[in-house]
């Protein structure tokens, strides 16, 4: 949507395969995760995509640990790794995703950040072509994370995301 002059093509494969395709398929650029480049110790030139402009998929960059529910000892140990700010951010983003019934093939995104004691969440829903993009933002207390995500989703639905999502899901 920001660059209608670009032609977007699908790109599959692991990091090395994608980087090779940059040259073998005569592409001008590719988008890959910086974490993957760092992990592979690759020093490719590139540009950081600002999440304020390029809102990422829900939960990007967050790690989760799952434990057995019936093992309080392990749960207590793992609980020491809890990061309340990350939990608030992910809670807001996941509430948003759930309200919109999003999946990995749907062009929707959300990114929450914390400013002091305020959680700010931005969301976006786009049509498949990327020509229609609806963006909204909500802010409030950290403890209202889920409500902020739901409210953001509702605001997007009222702004036309409901129509876009119905088209994507085939009129369901």
Short mmCIF file of N, CA, C and O in Angstrom, two decimals, residues 31-165:
data_model
loop_
_atom_site.label_atom_id
_atom_site.label_comp_id
_atom_site.label_asym_id
_atom_site.label_seq_id
_atom_site.Cartn_x
_atom_site.Cartn_y
_atom_site.Cartn_z
N UNK A 31 12.21 -9.32 1.84
CA UNK A 31 11.97 -9.03 3.25
C UNK A 31 12.21 -10.32 4.02
O UNK A 31 11.60 -11.35 3.72
N UNK A 32 13.12 -10.26 4.98
CA UNK A 32 13.41 -11.40 5.86
C UNK A 32 13.52 -10.88 7.29
O UNK A 32 13.73 -9.69 7.53
N UNK A 33 13.40 -11.79 8.23
CA UNK A 33 13.52 -11.42 9.65
C UNK A 33 14.96 -11.13 10.01
O UNK A 33 15.86 -11.91 9.69
N UNK A 34 15.16 -10.04 10.70
CA UNK A 34 16.50 -9.68 11.15
C UNK A 34 17.05 -10.75 12.10
O UNK A 34 18.25 -11.06 12.07
N UNK A 35 16.18 -11.33 12.92
CA UNK A 35 16.62 -12.38 13.85
C UNK A 35 17.25 -13.54 13.08
O UNK A 35 18.24 -14.12 13.52
N UNK A 36 16.68 -13.89 11.95
CA UNK A 36 17.24 -14.97 11.13
C UNK A 36 18.61 -14.61 10.59
O UNK A 36 19.52 -15.46 10.57
N UNK A 37 18.78 -13.38 10.16
CA UNK A 37 20.09 -12.94 9.67
C UNK A 37 21.13 -12.98 10.78
O UNK A 37 22.26 -13.43 10.58
N UNK A 38 20.75 -12.51 11.96
CA UNK A 38 21.68 -12.52 13.09
C UNK A 38 22.05 -13.94 13.49
O UNK A 38 23.22 -14.24 13.75
N UNK A 39 21.04 -14.81 13.54
CA UNK A 39 21.28 -16.20 13.93
C UNK A 39 22.22 -16.88 12.95
O UNK A 39 23.07 -17.67 13.33
N UNK A 40 22.06 -16.56 11.67
CA UNK A 40 22.90 -17.18 10.63
C UNK A 40 24.22 -16.44 10.46
O UNK A 40 25.02 -16.78 9.58
N UNK A 41 24.44 -15.42 11.29
CA UNK A 41 25.66 -14.61 11.22
C UNK A 41 25.87 -14.03 9.82
O UNK A 41 26.98 -14.01 9.29
N UNK A 42 24.77 -13.58 9.23
CA UNK A 42 24.82 -12.95 7.91
C UNK A 42 24.86 -11.44 8.11
O UNK A 42 24.18 -10.91 8.97
N UNK A 43 25.63 -10.78 7.32
CA UNK A 43 25.75 -9.33 7.44
C UNK A 43 25.27 -8.66 6.17
O UNK A 43 25.94 -7.79 5.61
N UNK A 44 24.10 -9.07 5.73
CA UNK A 44 23.53 -8.48 4.52
C UNK A 44 23.18 -7.02 4.79
O UNK A 44 22.87 -6.65 5.90
N UNK A 45 23.26 -6.22 3.76
CA UNK A 45 22.81 -4.84 3.91
C UNK A 45 21.30 -4.84 3.89
O UNK A 45 20.66 -5.71 3.31
N UNK A 46 20.73 -3.88 4.53
CA UNK A 46 19.28 -3.86 4.56
C UNK A 46 18.76 -2.64 5.29
O UNK A 46 19.51 -1.76 5.70
N UNK A 47 17.48 -2.64 5.45
CA UNK A 47 16.80 -1.53 6.09
C UNK A 47 15.82 -2.10 7.10
O UNK A 47 15.11 -3.07 6.81
N UNK A 48 15.78 -1.53 8.27
CA UNK A 48 14.84 -1.92 9.31
C UNK A 48 13.46 -1.39 8.94
O UNK A 48 13.32 -0.22 8.56
N UNK A 49 12.44 -2.23 9.01
CA UNK A 49 11.07 -1.81 8.72
C UNK A 49 10.43 -1.35 10.03
O UNK A 49 10.21 -2.13 10.94
N UNK A 50 10.13 -0.08 10.12
CA UNK A 50 9.55 0.53 11.31
C UNK A 50 8.15 -0.04 11.56
O UNK A 50 7.28 0.06 10.69
N UNK A 51 7.91 -0.63 12.74
CA UNK A 51 6.59 -1.20 13.00
C UNK A 51 5.46 -0.18 13.04
O UNK A 51 4.30 -0.55 12.98
N UNK A 52 5.79 1.09 13.10
CA UNK A 52 4.75 2.11 13.02
C UNK A 52 4.19 2.21 11.59
O UNK A 52 3.03 2.52 11.39
N UNK A 53 5.03 1.94 10.60
CA UNK A 53 4.60 1.95 9.19
C UNK A 53 4.26 0.56 8.69
O UNK A 53 3.28 0.37 7.98
N UNK A 54 5.09 -0.40 9.04
CA UNK A 54 4.93 -1.79 8.61
C UNK A 54 4.49 -2.60 9.83
O UNK A 54 5.32 -3.24 10.48
N UNK A 55 3.21 -2.53 10.14
CA UNK A 55 2.72 -3.20 11.34
C UNK A 55 2.90 -4.71 11.17
O UNK A 55 2.44 -5.28 10.19
N UNK A 56 3.57 -5.36 12.12
CA UNK A 56 3.85 -6.79 11.98
C UNK A 56 2.65 -7.67 12.33
O UNK A 56 1.64 -7.19 12.87
N UNK A 57 2.79 -8.94 12.05
CA UNK A 57 1.77 -9.91 12.44
C UNK A 57 1.70 -9.98 13.96
O UNK A 57 2.67 -9.66 14.66
N UNK A 58 0.57 -10.39 14.45
CA UNK A 58 0.35 -10.48 15.89
C UNK A 58 1.39 -11.40 16.56
O UNK A 58 1.70 -12.46 16.06
N UNK A 59 1.94 -10.92 17.67
CA UNK A 59 2.85 -11.72 18.47
C UNK A 59 4.27 -11.82 17.95
O UNK A 59 5.07 -12.56 18.52
N UNK A 60 4.60 -11.08 16.92
CA UNK A 60 5.95 -11.18 16.37
C UNK A 60 6.99 -10.77 17.41
O UNK A 60 6.87 -9.74 18.05
N UNK A 61 8.00 -11.59 17.56
CA UNK A 61 9.10 -11.29 18.47
C UNK A 61 8.87 -11.75 19.89
O UNK A 61 9.77 -11.68 20.71
N UNK A 62 7.67 -12.20 20.22
CA UNK A 62 7.39 -12.66 21.58
C UNK A 62 7.66 -14.16 21.67
O UNK A 62 7.38 -14.91 20.74
N UNK A 63 8.21 -14.57 22.79
CA UNK A 63 8.44 -15.98 23.05
C UNK A 63 7.49 -16.45 24.13
O UNK A 63 7.19 -15.72 25.07
N UNK A 64 7.04 -17.68 23.99
CA UNK A 64 6.16 -18.25 24.99
C UNK A 64 6.72 -19.57 25.50
O UNK A 64 7.41 -20.28 24.78
N UNK A 65 6.43 -19.87 26.74
CA UNK A 65 6.84 -21.14 27.33
C UNK A 65 5.58 -21.83 27.81
O UNK A 65 4.76 -21.25 28.52
N UNK A 66 5.45 -23.08 27.42
CA UNK A 66 4.28 -23.86 27.82
C UNK A 66 4.73 -24.93 28.80
O UNK A 66 5.76 -25.57 28.62
N UNK A 67 3.95 -25.10 29.85
CA UNK A 67 4.26 -26.11 30.86
C UNK A 67 3.03 -26.99 31.08
O UNK A 67 1.93 -26.66 30.66
N UNK A 68 3.27 -28.09 31.79
CA UNK A 68 2.15 -28.94 32.19
C UNK A 68 1.37 -28.21 33.28
O UNK A 68 1.95 -27.67 34.22
N UNK A 69 0.07 -28.22 33.16
CA UNK A 69 -0.77 -27.53 34.14
C UNK A 69 -0.65 -28.17 35.52
O UNK A 69 -0.75 -27.49 36.55
N UNK A 70 -0.40 -29.47 35.57
CA UNK A 70 -0.36 -30.19 36.84
C UNK A 70 1.04 -30.28 37.45
O UNK A 70 1.31 -31.15 38.26
N UNK A 71 1.93 -29.35 37.06
CA UNK A 71 3.29 -29.36 37.60
C UNK A 71 3.61 -27.98 38.19
O UNK A 71 4.28 -27.15 37.56
N UNK A 72 3.12 -27.71 39.41
CA UNK A 72 3.30 -26.37 39.99
C UNK A 72 4.76 -25.99 40.20
O UNK A 72 5.09 -24.81 40.12
N UNK A 73 5.63 -26.94 40.42
CA UNK A 73 7.04 -26.63 40.61
C UNK A 73 7.66 -26.02 39.36
O UNK A 73 8.35 -25.00 39.42
N UNK A 74 7.41 -26.65 38.24
CA UNK A 74 7.92 -26.14 36.96
C UNK A 74 7.26 -24.80 36.63
O UNK A 74 7.90 -23.86 36.19
N UNK A 75 5.96 -24.73 36.87
CA UNK A 75 5.24 -23.48 36.59
C UNK A 75 5.82 -22.32 37.41
O UNK A 75 5.96 -21.21 36.92
N UNK A 76 6.18 -22.60 38.66
CA UNK A 76 6.75 -21.56 39.51
C UNK A 76 8.12 -21.13 38.98
O UNK A 76 8.43 -19.94 38.91
N UNK A 77 8.96 -22.10 38.59
CA UNK A 77 10.28 -21.76 38.04
C UNK A 77 10.15 -20.95 36.76
O UNK A 77 10.83 -19.94 36.58
N UNK A 78 9.30 -21.41 35.88
CA UNK A 78 9.12 -20.71 34.60
C UNK A 78 8.50 -19.33 34.83
O UNK A 78 8.79 -18.38 34.11
N UNK A 79 7.68 -19.22 35.85
CA UNK A 79 7.05 -17.94 36.17
C UNK A 79 8.05 -16.83 36.44
O UNK A 79 7.76 -15.65 36.25
N UNK A 80 9.26 -17.22 36.86
CA UNK A 80 10.30 -16.22 37.09
C UNK A 80 10.71 -15.53 35.80
O UNK A 80 11.29 -14.44 35.82
N UNK A 81 10.45 -16.17 34.67
CA UNK A 81 10.79 -15.59 33.37
C UNK A 81 9.71 -14.67 32.83
O UNK A 81 9.89 -14.04 31.78
N UNK A 82 8.59 -14.62 33.51
CA UNK A 82 7.47 -13.79 33.07
C UNK A 82 7.90 -12.33 32.93
O UNK A 82 8.58 -11.78 33.80
N UNK A 83 7.50 -11.72 31.84
CA UNK A 83 7.79 -10.31 31.59
C UNK A 83 6.44 -9.61 31.44
O UNK A 83 5.80 -9.71 30.39
N UNK A 84 5.98 -8.93 32.48
CA UNK A 84 4.62 -8.38 32.48
C UNK A 84 4.31 -7.46 31.29
O UNK A 84 3.20 -7.49 30.75
N UNK A 85 5.27 -6.67 30.87
CA UNK A 85 5.01 -5.76 29.75
C UNK A 85 4.80 -6.55 28.45
O UNK A 85 3.92 -6.22 27.65
N UNK A 86 5.60 -7.59 28.25
CA UNK A 86 5.42 -8.42 27.07
C UNK A 86 4.09 -9.13 27.13
O UNK A 86 3.37 -9.22 26.13
N UNK A 87 3.71 -9.63 28.29
CA UNK A 87 2.41 -10.29 28.42
C UNK A 87 1.29 -9.32 28.05
O UNK A 87 0.36 -9.69 27.34
N UNK A 88 1.35 -8.10 28.54
CA UNK A 88 0.30 -7.11 28.23
C UNK A 88 0.23 -6.86 26.73
O UNK A 88 -0.85 -6.82 26.14
N UNK A 89 1.39 -6.70 26.11
CA UNK A 89 1.42 -6.44 24.67
C UNK A 89 0.82 -7.60 23.89
O UNK A 89 -0.01 -7.41 22.99
N UNK A 90 1.25 -8.81 24.20
CA UNK A 90 0.76 -9.99 23.48
C UNK A 90 -0.72 -10.23 23.78
O UNK A 90 -1.48 -10.62 22.90
N UNK A 91 -1.14 -9.99 25.01
CA UNK A 91 -2.56 -10.15 25.36
C UNK A 91 -3.43 -9.23 24.51
O UNK A 91 -4.46 -9.67 23.97
N UNK A 92 -3.02 -7.99 24.35
CA UNK A 92 -3.78 -7.05 23.52
C UNK A 92 -3.81 -7.51 22.06
O UNK A 92 -4.88 -7.53 21.42
N UNK A 93 -2.66 -7.89 21.54
CA UNK A 93 -2.59 -8.30 20.14
C UNK A 93 -3.40 -9.57 19.89
O UNK A 93 -4.10 -9.68 18.87
N UNK A 94 -3.35 -10.52 20.80
CA UNK A 94 -4.09 -11.77 20.60
C UNK A 94 -5.59 -11.58 20.74
O UNK A 94 -6.37 -12.22 20.05
N UNK A 95 -6.01 -10.69 21.62
CA UNK A 95 -7.44 -10.38 21.74
C UNK A 95 -7.94 -9.77 20.43
O UNK A 95 -9.03 -10.11 19.93
N UNK A 96 -7.15 -8.90 19.86
CA UNK A 96 -7.46 -8.28 18.57
C UNK A 96 -7.60 -9.35 17.48
O UNK A 96 -8.59 -9.39 16.75
N UNK A 97 -6.64 -10.25 17.41
CA UNK A 97 -6.64 -11.31 16.41
C UNK A 97 -7.86 -12.22 16.58
O UNK A 97 -8.51 -12.58 15.60
N UNK A 98 -8.15 -12.57 17.81
CA UNK A 98 -9.30 -13.45 18.06
C UNK A 98 -10.61 -12.79 17.63
O UNK A 98 -11.45 -13.42 17.00
N UNK A 99 -10.79 -11.51 17.96
CA UNK A 99 -12.02 -10.80 17.60
C UNK A 99 -12.20 -10.76 16.08
O UNK A 99 -13.30 -10.90 15.57
N UNK A 100 -11.09 -10.61 15.35
CA UNK A 100 -11.17 -10.54 13.89
C UNK A 100 -11.15 -11.91 13.24
O UNK A 100 -11.25 -12.01 12.02
N UNK A 101 -11.01 -12.96 14.06
CA UNK A 101 -10.95 -14.34 13.56
C UNK A 101 -9.87 -14.48 12.50
O UNK A 101 -10.04 -15.12 11.47
N UNK A 102 -8.73 -13.85 12.78
CA UNK A 102 -7.63 -13.84 11.83
C UNK A 102 -6.84 -15.12 11.82
O UNK A 102 -6.80 -15.86 12.80
N UNK A 103 -6.21 -15.36 10.70
CA UNK A 103 -5.32 -16.49 10.53
C UNK A 103 -4.08 -16.02 9.79
O UNK A 103 -3.94 -14.85 9.46
N UNK A 104 -3.20 -16.95 9.48
CA UNK A 104 -1.92 -16.56 8.89
C UNK A 104 -2.04 -16.14 7.42
O UNK A 104 -1.10 -15.61 6.86
N UNK A 105 -3.18 -16.38 6.79
CA UNK A 105 -3.33 -16.00 5.38
C UNK A 105 -4.15 -14.72 5.20
O UNK A 105 -4.46 -14.34 4.09
N UNK A 106 -4.49 -14.08 6.30
CA UNK A 106 -5.34 -12.88 6.25
C UNK A 106 -4.47 -11.64 6.45
O UNK A 106 -3.68 -11.60 7.39
N UNK A 107 -4.61 -10.64 5.59
CA UNK A 107 -3.79 -9.43 5.72
C UNK A 107 -4.28 -8.52 6.84
O UNK A 107 -4.95 -7.52 6.62
N UNK A 108 -3.94 -8.93 8.06
CA UNK A 108 -4.21 -8.08 9.21
C UNK A 108 -3.00 -8.12 10.11
O UNK A 108 -2.21 -9.07 10.08
N UNK A 109 -2.84 -7.08 10.89
CA UNK A 109 -1.65 -6.97 11.72
C UNK A 109 -1.97 -6.14 12.95
O UNK A 109 -2.94 -5.38 12.97
N UNK A 110 -1.14 -6.28 13.97
CA UNK A 110 -1.27 -5.45 15.17
C UNK A 110 0.09 -5.37 15.85
O UNK A 110 0.87 -6.33 15.82
N UNK A 111 0.34 -4.24 16.45
CA UNK A 111 1.58 -4.05 17.18
C UNK A 111 1.29 -3.21 18.41
O UNK A 111 0.79 -2.08 18.29
N UNK A 112 1.60 -3.76 19.57
CA UNK A 112 1.41 -3.03 20.82
C UNK A 112 2.77 -2.59 21.35
O UNK A 112 3.76 -3.30 21.21
N UNK A 113 2.78 -1.43 21.95
CA UNK A 113 3.99 -0.93 22.58
C UNK A 113 3.57 -0.27 23.90
O UNK A 113 2.40 0.01 24.11
N UNK A 114 4.54 -0.04 24.75
CA UNK A 114 4.26 0.55 26.05
C UNK A 114 4.97 1.89 26.14
O UNK A 114 6.15 2.01 25.83
N UNK A 115 4.20 2.88 26.55
CA UNK A 115 4.73 4.23 26.78
C UNK A 115 4.40 4.59 28.22
O UNK A 115 3.25 4.92 28.52
N UNK A 116 5.39 4.48 29.10
CA UNK A 116 5.14 4.72 30.52
C UNK A 116 4.26 3.62 31.07
O UNK A 116 4.60 2.44 31.02
N UNK A 117 3.08 3.98 31.57
CA UNK A 117 2.12 3.01 32.06
C UNK A 117 0.95 2.83 31.10
O UNK A 117 -0.09 2.28 31.45
N UNK A 118 1.14 3.29 29.86
CA UNK A 118 0.09 3.21 28.85
C UNK A 118 0.45 2.20 27.78
O UNK A 118 1.58 2.19 27.28
N UNK A 119 -0.51 1.35 27.44
CA UNK A 119 -0.33 0.42 26.33
C UNK A 119 -0.97 1.05 25.11
O UNK A 119 -2.12 1.51 25.15
N UNK A 120 -0.22 1.10 24.02
CA UNK A 120 -0.72 1.64 22.75
C UNK A 120 -0.70 0.50 21.74
O UNK A 120 0.33 -0.16 21.58
N UNK A 121 -1.84 0.27 21.10
CA UNK A 121 -1.89 -0.80 20.10
C UNK A 121 -2.42 -0.22 18.80
O UNK A 121 -3.41 0.49 18.77
N UNK A 122 -1.67 -0.52 17.73
CA UNK A 122 -2.06 -0.13 16.37
C UNK A 122 -2.48 -1.38 15.63
O UNK A 122 -1.88 -2.44 15.80
N UNK A 123 -3.48 -1.25 14.79
CA UNK A 123 -3.93 -2.39 14.00
C UNK A 123 -4.21 -1.99 12.58
O UNK A 123 -4.43 -0.82 12.27
N UNK A 124 -4.20 -3.00 11.71
CA UNK A 124 -4.41 -2.78 10.29
C UNK A 124 -5.10 -3.99 9.70
O UNK A 124 -4.81 -5.12 10.06
N UNK A 125 -6.05 -3.72 8.80
CA UNK A 125 -6.67 -4.75 7.98
C UNK A 125 -6.61 -4.23 6.55
O UNK A 125 -6.89 -3.05 6.29
N UNK A 126 -6.24 -5.10 5.62
CA UNK A 126 -6.12 -4.70 4.21
C UNK A 126 -6.83 -5.71 3.33
O UNK A 126 -7.01 -6.87 3.72
N UNK A 127 -7.21 -5.26 2.15
CA UNK A 127 -7.73 -6.22 1.19
C UNK A 127 -6.55 -6.97 0.57
O UNK A 127 -5.40 -6.61 0.79
N UNK A 128 -6.84 -8.01 -0.16
CA UNK A 128 -5.78 -8.87 -0.70
C UNK A 128 -4.82 -8.10 -1.60
O UNK A 128 -3.61 -8.35 -1.60
N UNK A 129 -5.33 -7.15 -2.36
CA UNK A 129 -4.47 -6.40 -3.28
C UNK A 129 -3.63 -5.35 -2.56
O UNK A 129 -2.66 -4.83 -3.12
N UNK A 130 -4.00 -5.01 -1.33
CA UNK A 130 -3.28 -3.97 -0.61
C UNK A 130 -3.67 -2.57 -1.01
O UNK A 130 -3.05 -1.60 -0.58
N UNK A 131 -4.73 -2.44 -1.81
CA UNK A 131 -5.14 -1.10 -2.23
C UNK A 131 -6.03 -0.43 -1.19
O UNK A 131 -6.04 0.79 -1.08
N UNK A 132 -6.75 -1.22 -0.41
CA UNK A 132 -7.55 -0.66 0.67
C UNK A 132 -6.95 -1.10 1.99
O UNK A 132 -6.86 -2.29 2.29
N UNK A 133 -6.55 -0.14 2.78
CA UNK A 133 -5.93 -0.42 4.07
C UNK A 133 -6.63 0.43 5.12
O UNK A 133 -6.76 1.64 4.96
N UNK A 134 -7.06 -0.23 6.17
CA UNK A 134 -7.72 0.48 7.28
C UNK A 134 -6.83 0.33 8.50
O UNK A 134 -6.45 -0.78 8.87
N UNK A 135 -6.51 1.47 9.12
CA UNK A 135 -5.64 1.48 10.31
C UNK A 135 -6.35 2.23 11.43
O UNK A 135 -7.02 3.23 11.19
N UNK A 136 -6.15 1.74 12.62
CA UNK A 136 -6.68 2.41 13.81
C UNK A 136 -5.71 2.19 14.96
O UNK A 136 -4.82 1.34 14.89
N UNK A 137 -5.91 2.93 16.04
CA UNK A 137 -5.05 2.84 17.22
C UNK A 137 -5.90 3.03 18.47
O UNK A 137 -6.88 3.77 18.45
N UNK A 138 -5.50 2.37 19.54
CA UNK A 138 -6.14 2.52 20.84
C UNK A 138 -5.05 2.61 21.89
O UNK A 138 -3.96 2.06 21.72
N UNK A 139 -5.36 3.29 22.99
CA UNK A 139 -4.40 3.42 24.09
C UNK A 139 -5.15 3.39 25.41
O UNK A 139 -6.30 3.83 25.49
N UNK A 140 -4.50 2.84 26.43
CA UNK A 140 -5.10 2.78 27.76
C UNK A 140 -4.17 2.11 28.74
O UNK A 140 -3.03 1.78 28.41
N UNK A 141 -4.67 1.86 29.94
CA UNK A 141 -3.83 1.25 30.98
C UNK A 141 -3.40 -0.17 30.63
O UNK A 141 -4.14 -0.91 29.97
N UNK A 142 -2.22 -0.55 31.08
CA UNK A 142 -1.68 -1.88 30.82
C UNK A 142 -2.65 -2.98 31.25
O UNK A 142 -2.79 -4.00 30.57
N UNK A 143 -3.32 -2.78 32.39
CA UNK A 143 -4.20 -3.83 32.90
C UNK A 143 -5.45 -4.02 32.04
O UNK A 143 -6.18 -5.00 32.21
N UNK A 144 -5.68 -3.13 31.08
CA UNK A 144 -6.83 -3.26 30.17
C UNK A 144 -6.41 -3.80 28.81
O UNK A 144 -7.06 -3.53 27.80
N UNK A 145 -5.33 -4.55 28.78
CA UNK A 145 -4.75 -5.00 27.51
C UNK A 145 -5.76 -5.71 26.62
O UNK A 145 -5.90 -5.38 25.44
N UNK A 146 -6.45 -6.69 27.14
CA UNK A 146 -7.39 -7.46 26.32
C UNK A 146 -8.50 -6.55 25.80
O UNK A 146 -8.87 -6.62 24.61
N UNK A 147 -9.03 -5.70 26.64
CA UNK A 147 -10.10 -4.79 26.23
C UNK A 147 -9.63 -3.83 25.14
O UNK A 147 -10.38 -3.48 24.23
N UNK A 148 -8.37 -3.40 25.24
CA UNK A 148 -7.82 -2.50 24.21
C UNK A 148 -7.74 -3.22 22.87
O UNK A 148 -8.07 -2.65 21.82
N UNK A 149 -7.29 -4.47 22.88
CA UNK A 149 -7.23 -5.25 21.64
C UNK A 149 -8.60 -5.46 21.04
O UNK A 149 -8.79 -5.31 19.83
N UNK A 150 -9.57 -5.81 21.88
CA UNK A 150 -10.94 -6.01 21.39
C UNK A 150 -11.52 -4.71 20.85
O UNK A 150 -12.17 -4.69 19.80
N UNK A 151 -11.28 -3.62 21.57
CA UNK A 151 -11.78 -2.31 21.13
C UNK A 151 -11.18 -1.88 19.81
O UNK A 151 -11.87 -1.30 18.96
N UNK A 152 -9.90 -2.17 19.62
CA UNK A 152 -9.25 -1.85 18.35
C UNK A 152 -9.88 -2.65 17.22
O UNK A 152 -10.18 -2.11 16.16
N UNK A 153 -10.09 -3.92 17.45
CA UNK A 153 -10.71 -4.77 16.43
C UNK A 153 -12.11 -4.25 16.09
O UNK A 153 -12.47 -4.14 14.91
N UNK A 154 -12.88 -3.90 17.10
CA UNK A 154 -14.23 -3.38 16.87
C UNK A 154 -14.19 -2.08 16.07
O UNK A 154 -15.02 -1.87 15.17
N UNK A 155 -13.23 -1.21 16.38
CA UNK A 155 -13.10 0.05 15.64
C UNK A 155 -12.79 -0.21 14.17
O UNK A 155 -13.33 0.45 13.28
N UNK A 156 -11.92 -1.18 13.90
CA UNK A 156 -11.60 -1.52 12.52
C UNK A 156 -12.80 -2.13 11.80
O UNK A 156 -13.06 -1.82 10.64
N UNK A 157 -13.55 -2.98 12.50
CA UNK A 157 -14.74 -3.57 11.89
C UNK A 157 -15.74 -2.49 11.52
O UNK A 157 -16.31 -2.51 10.42
N UNK A 158 -15.94 -1.51 12.40
CA UNK A 158 -16.86 -0.41 12.12
C UNK A 158 -16.37 0.46 10.96
O UNK A 158 -17.17 1.07 10.25
N UNK A 159 -15.06 0.52 10.77
CA UNK A 159 -14.47 1.34 9.71
C UNK A 159 -14.44 0.64 8.35
O UNK A 159 -13.96 1.20 7.38
N UNK A 160 -14.94 -0.60 8.28
CA UNK A 160 -14.99 -1.29 7.00
C UNK A 160 -14.23 -2.60 6.93
O UNK A 160 -14.29 -3.31 5.93
N UNK A 161 -13.52 -2.96 7.98
CA UNK A 161 -12.78 -4.22 7.97
C UNK A 161 -13.72 -5.41 7.89
O UNK A 161 -13.34 -6.45 7.33
N UNK A 162 -14.94 -5.27 8.39
CA UNK A 162 -15.90 -6.37 8.30
C UNK A 162 -16.16 -6.76 6.86
O UNK A 162 -16.16 -7.94 6.50
N UNK A 163 -16.31 -5.76 5.99
CA UNK A 163 -16.55 -6.01 4.57
C UNK A 163 -15.32 -6.67 3.92
O UNK A 163 -15.44 -7.65 3.17
N UNK A 164 -14.14 -6.16 4.24
CA UNK A 164 -12.90 -6.72 3.67
C UNK A 164 -12.75 -8.17 4.10
O UNK A 164 -12.46 -9.05 3.27
N UNK A 165 -12.94 -8.45 5.37
CA UNK A 165 -12.77 -9.81 5.88
C UNK A 165 -13.81 -10.76 5.27
O UNK A 165 -13.48 -11.91 4.96
#
